[in-house]
Amino acid sequence: MSTDVDEMTADVNGEHLVLDCAGAAFWPAERTLVFSDIHFEKGSSFARRGTFLPPYDTRSTLKRMAELIARYAPARVIALGDSFHDREAADRLDAEERATLAAFVTGVRDWVWIEGNHDPQPPAWLGGTITAEIAIGGLVFRHEPSDAPQPGEIAGHLHPCATVTMRGKSLRRRCFASDGTRLVMPAFGAYAGGLDVADDAIAGLFAGAYAAYMLGGRRVYAVAARGRPAIAKRIAAS
């Protein structure tokens, strides 16, 4: 594994994770890279409804994914659902985008697509494994967080964001949210929106104190979302 950015590490149910400032998580013990809420083709979905955005979100997202796959050289990739913005999104990928995604899937030993609410049936032609959830070691990966406490749960769906204010200026960024028992991933897609990390939908998942791990340009910053921040540490780039 090689990186030119500082890394934030956090334990979830006893499993050690690297929280990357690009918005993905890496599990070194299992050589597993995790993305959530990629939302391929959200731009084209909006265009079909009359809201026109620059149509480059999928290419931008694929480029960021390629950088992370090169950085961590994973043996397994897990995409935590809503990888595609709607049921027809995969069909709107152009030839180059399809080829890039196919190269990702075939180039990794084990690629897992978790079903999401936007893409309950990811297209089989993509390759890889399609499943509602998967448990590995002390962690269980699914799209939507469960209502009941679930030790080791890694989920997405809620697109957490956090805001900090310094010198009278507010900064809002995507973030991870965790209390050390479970973790909610940030959305990875270029056009994905966000929900405040203190919103009841997120806060209600944690019984006590939890932290927001905000994405910066070169590192992740741990700030208290409620109570004191969960235990985490920054390590030097290696």
Coordinates of C-alpha atoms in Angstrom, one line a residue:
M1 CA 0.0 0.0 0.0
S2 CA 1.3 3.4 -1.0
T3 CA -0.2 6.9 -0.2
D4 CA 1.0 10.5 -0.4
V5 CA -1.7 11.7 2.1
D6 CA -2.0 11.5 5.9
E7 CA -4.3 8.7 7.1
M8 CA -6.9 8.6 9.8
T9 CA -7.3 5.2 11.4
A10 CA -10.3 4.0 13.5
D11 CA -11.4 0.8 15.1
V12 CA -14.9 -0.5 14.4
N13 CA -15.9 -3.5 16.6
G14 CA -12.3 -4.3 17.1
E15 CA -11.4 -4.2 13.4
H16 CA -8.8 -1.6 12.3
L17 CA -9.8 0.6 9.3
V18 CA -8.1 3.4 7.4
L19 CA -10.5 6.2 6.6
D20 CA -9.3 7.8 3.4
C21 CA -9.9 11.5 2.7
A22 CA -11.3 10.6 -0.7
G23 CA -14.3 9.1 1.1
A24 CA -13.5 5.4 1.0
A25 CA -12.4 3.0 3.8
F26 CA -9.7 0.4 3.6
W27 CA -9.5 -2.7 5.9
P28 CA -5.8 -3.7 5.8
A29 CA -6.3 -7.1 7.5
E30 CA -8.7 -8.2 4.7
R31 CA -7.2 -6.1 1.9
T32 CA -10.7 -4.7 1.4
L33 CA -11.6 -1.3 0.0
V34 CA -15.1 0.0 0.6
F35 CA -17.1 2.6 -1.4
S36 CA -20.6 3.7 -0.6
D37 CA -23.3 5.5 -2.6
I38 CA -21.3 6.0 -5.8
H39 CA -24.4 7.1 -7.7
F40 CA -23.1 6.6 -11.2
E41 CA -25.1 8.6 -13.8
K42 CA -26.9 10.9 -11.3
G43 CA -26.1 13.8 -13.7
S44 CA -27.9 12.1 -16.7
S45 CA -30.8 11.1 -14.4
F46 CA -31.3 14.7 -13.5
A47 CA -31.0 15.8 -17.2
R48 CA -33.9 13.5 -18.1
R49 CA -36.0 15.4 -15.6
G50 CA -34.9 18.8 -17.0
T51 CA -32.2 19.7 -14.5
F52 CA -29.0 20.0 -16.4
L53 CA -25.7 19.4 -14.7
P54 CA -22.2 19.0 -16.2
P55 CA -22.4 15.4 -17.5
Y56 CA -19.0 14.3 -16.2
D57 CA -19.9 12.9 -12.8
T58 CA -19.4 9.3 -13.7
R59 CA -16.0 9.9 -15.3
S60 CA -14.9 12.0 -12.3
T61 CA -16.0 9.2 -9.9
L62 CA -14.3 6.5 -11.9
K63 CA -11.1 8.5 -11.9
R64 CA -11.2 8.8 -8.1
M65 CA -11.9 5.1 -7.8
A66 CA -9.0 4.3 -10.0
E67 CA -6.7 6.3 -7.8
L68 CA -7.8 4.5 -4.7
I69 CA -7.6 1.1 -6.3
A70 CA -4.0 1.9 -7.3
R71 CA -3.2 3.3 -3.9
Y72 CA -4.4 0.3 -1.8
A73 CA -4.2 -2.6 -4.3
P74 CA -7.2 -4.4 -2.7
A75 CA -7.9 -8.0 -3.0
R76 CA -11.6 -7.2 -2.4
V77 CA -13.8 -4.2 -3.2
I78 CA -17.2 -3.8 -1.6
A79 CA -19.6 -1.2 -3.0
L80 CA -22.2 -0.5 -0.3
G81 CA -25.3 0.0 -2.5
D82 CA -26.7 2.9 -4.6
S83 CA -23.7 2.4 -6.9
F84 CA -26.1 3.4 -9.7
H85 CA -28.5 6.3 -9.3
D86 CA -31.4 4.4 -10.9
R87 CA -32.3 1.1 -12.5
E88 CA -31.3 2.2 -16.0
A89 CA -28.1 4.1 -15.0
A90 CA -25.8 1.2 -16.0
D91 CA -27.3 1.3 -19.5
R92 CA -26.4 5.0 -19.8
L93 CA -22.6 4.4 -19.3
D94 CA -20.7 5.0 -22.5
A95 CA -18.3 2.5 -24.0
E96 CA -15.2 3.9 -22.3
E97 CA -16.9 4.1 -18.9
R98 CA -18.1 0.5 -19.2
A99 CA -14.6 -0.6 -20.2
T100 CA -13.1 1.2 -17.2
L101 CA -15.6 -0.3 -14.8
A102 CA -15.1 -3.8 -16.3
A103 CA -11.4 -3.4 -15.8
F104 CA -11.9 -2.6 -12.1
V105 CA -14.1 -5.6 -11.5
T106 CA -11.9 -8.1 -13.4
G107 CA -8.7 -6.6 -11.9
V108 CA -9.8 -7.3 -8.3
R109 CA -10.0 -10.8 -7.0
D110 CA -13.3 -10.3 -5.3
W111 CA -15.8 -7.5 -6.2
V112 CA -19.0 -7.3 -4.2
W113 CA -22.0 -5.2 -5.2
I114 CA -24.4 -4.6 -2.2
E115 CA -28.0 -3.9 -3.3
G116 CA -29.2 -0.4 -2.6
N117 CA -32.6 1.3 -2.6
H118 CA -31.7 3.1 -5.9
D119 CA -30.2 -0.1 -7.5
P120 CA -31.9 -3.1 -5.9
Q121 CA -30.8 -5.2 -8.8
P122 CA -27.4 -4.2 -10.0
P123 CA -26.9 -5.5 -13.6
A124 CA -25.4 -9.0 -13.7
W125 CA -23.3 -8.1 -16.7
L126 CA -21.1 -6.0 -14.5
G127 CA -19.6 -9.2 -13.0
G128 CA -18.7 -9.6 -9.4
T129 CA -21.0 -10.8 -6.6
I130 CA -24.4 -9.2 -5.9
T131 CA -25.9 -9.6 -2.4
A132 CA -28.0 -7.8 0.1
E133 CA -25.2 -7.9 2.7
I134 CA -22.0 -9.7 3.6
A135 CA -20.4 -10.5 6.9
I136 CA -16.6 -10.8 7.1
G137 CA -14.7 -11.3 10.3
G138 CA -16.1 -8.8 12.9
L139 CA -17.8 -6.6 10.3
V140 CA -21.1 -6.8 8.4
F141 CA -21.6 -4.7 5.2
R142 CA -25.0 -3.5 4.1
H143 CA -26.6 -0.5 2.4
E144 CA -29.0 0.9 5.0
P145 CA -28.1 1.0 8.7
S146 CA -30.2 -1.3 10.8
D147 CA -32.5 0.3 13.4
A148 CA -31.3 -1.9 16.2
P149 CA -27.7 -1.6 17.4
Q150 CA -25.5 -3.8 15.2
P151 CA -21.8 -4.3 16.3
G152 CA -19.5 -4.2 13.4
E153 CA -22.0 -2.7 10.9
I154 CA -20.6 -0.7 8.0
A155 CA -23.4 1.0 6.1
G156 CA -24.1 3.9 3.8
H157 CA -27.4 5.4 2.5
L158 CA -27.5 8.5 4.8
H159 CA -24.7 10.5 3.2
P160 CA -23.4 12.1 6.4
C161 CA -21.9 15.6 6.3
A162 CA -20.5 17.7 9.1
T163 CA -20.0 21.5 9.6
V164 CA -17.3 23.2 11.6
T165 CA -17.1 26.9 12.3
M166 CA -13.7 28.7 12.6
R167 CA -13.2 32.5 12.9
G168 CA -16.8 33.0 12.0
K169 CA -16.6 30.9 8.8
S170 CA -18.4 27.6 8.4
L171 CA -17.0 24.7 6.5
R172 CA -19.3 21.7 5.5
R173 CA -17.7 18.5 4.3
R174 CA -18.7 14.9 3.8
C175 CA -17.8 12.6 6.7
F176 CA -17.7 9.2 8.3
A177 CA -19.7 8.8 11.5
S178 CA -18.7 6.2 14.1
D179 CA -18.8 5.4 17.8
G180 CA -16.3 2.6 17.5
T181 CA -19.0 -0.1 17.3
R182 CA -20.6 0.8 13.9
L183 CA -19.7 3.1 11.1
V184 CA -21.7 5.1 8.5
M185 CA -19.8 5.8 5.3
P186 CA -19.9 9.1 3.3
A187 CA -21.3 9.1 -0.1
F188 CA -18.6 8.7 -2.8
G189 CA -20.5 10.0 -5.9
A190 CA -19.6 13.4 -7.3
Y191 CA -23.2 14.7 -7.2
A192 CA -24.3 12.9 -4.0
G193 CA -25.9 15.3 -1.4
G194 CA -25.5 15.0 2.3
L195 CA -27.4 14.9 5.7
D196 CA -26.1 16.6 8.7
V197 CA -24.3 14.2 11.0
A198 CA -26.2 15.5 14.0
D199 CA -29.6 14.8 12.4
D200 CA -31.8 12.3 14.3
A201 CA -31.5 9.8 11.4
I202 CA -27.8 9.5 12.1
A203 CA -27.6 10.4 15.8
G204 CA -30.2 7.9 16.6
L205 CA -27.9 5.1 15.5
F206 CA -25.5 5.7 18.3
A207 CA -26.3 5.2 22.0
G208 CA -23.6 7.6 23.3
A209 CA -20.8 9.7 22.0
Y210 CA -19.8 9.4 18.4
A211 CA -17.4 11.2 16.1
A212 CA -17.6 12.8 12.6
Y213 CA -14.5 12.1 10.5
M214 CA -14.5 15.0 8.1
L215 CA -12.9 14.7 4.7
G216 CA -10.2 17.2 4.0
G217 CA -8.0 17.7 1.0
R218 CA -5.1 15.6 2.3
R219 CA -6.4 14.1 5.5
V220 CA -9.4 13.2 7.6
Y221 CA -10.3 15.3 10.7
A222 CA -12.0 13.8 13.8
V223 CA -14.5 16.2 15.4
A224 CA -17.2 15.5 18.0
A225 CA -20.6 14.9 16.5
R226 CA -22.2 14.4 20.0
G227 CA -20.2 14.1 23.2
R228 CA -16.5 13.4 22.9
P229 CA -14.9 12.1 19.7
A230 CA -14.5 8.4 19.4
I231 CA -10.9 7.2 19.8
A232 CA -8.9 7.6 16.6
K233 CA -5.4 8.7 15.6
R234 CA -3.7 10.2 12.6
I235 CA -0.6 8.4 11.3
A236 CA 2.1 9.8 9.1
A237 CA 1.9 8.9 5.4
S238 CA 4.0 5.9 4.4

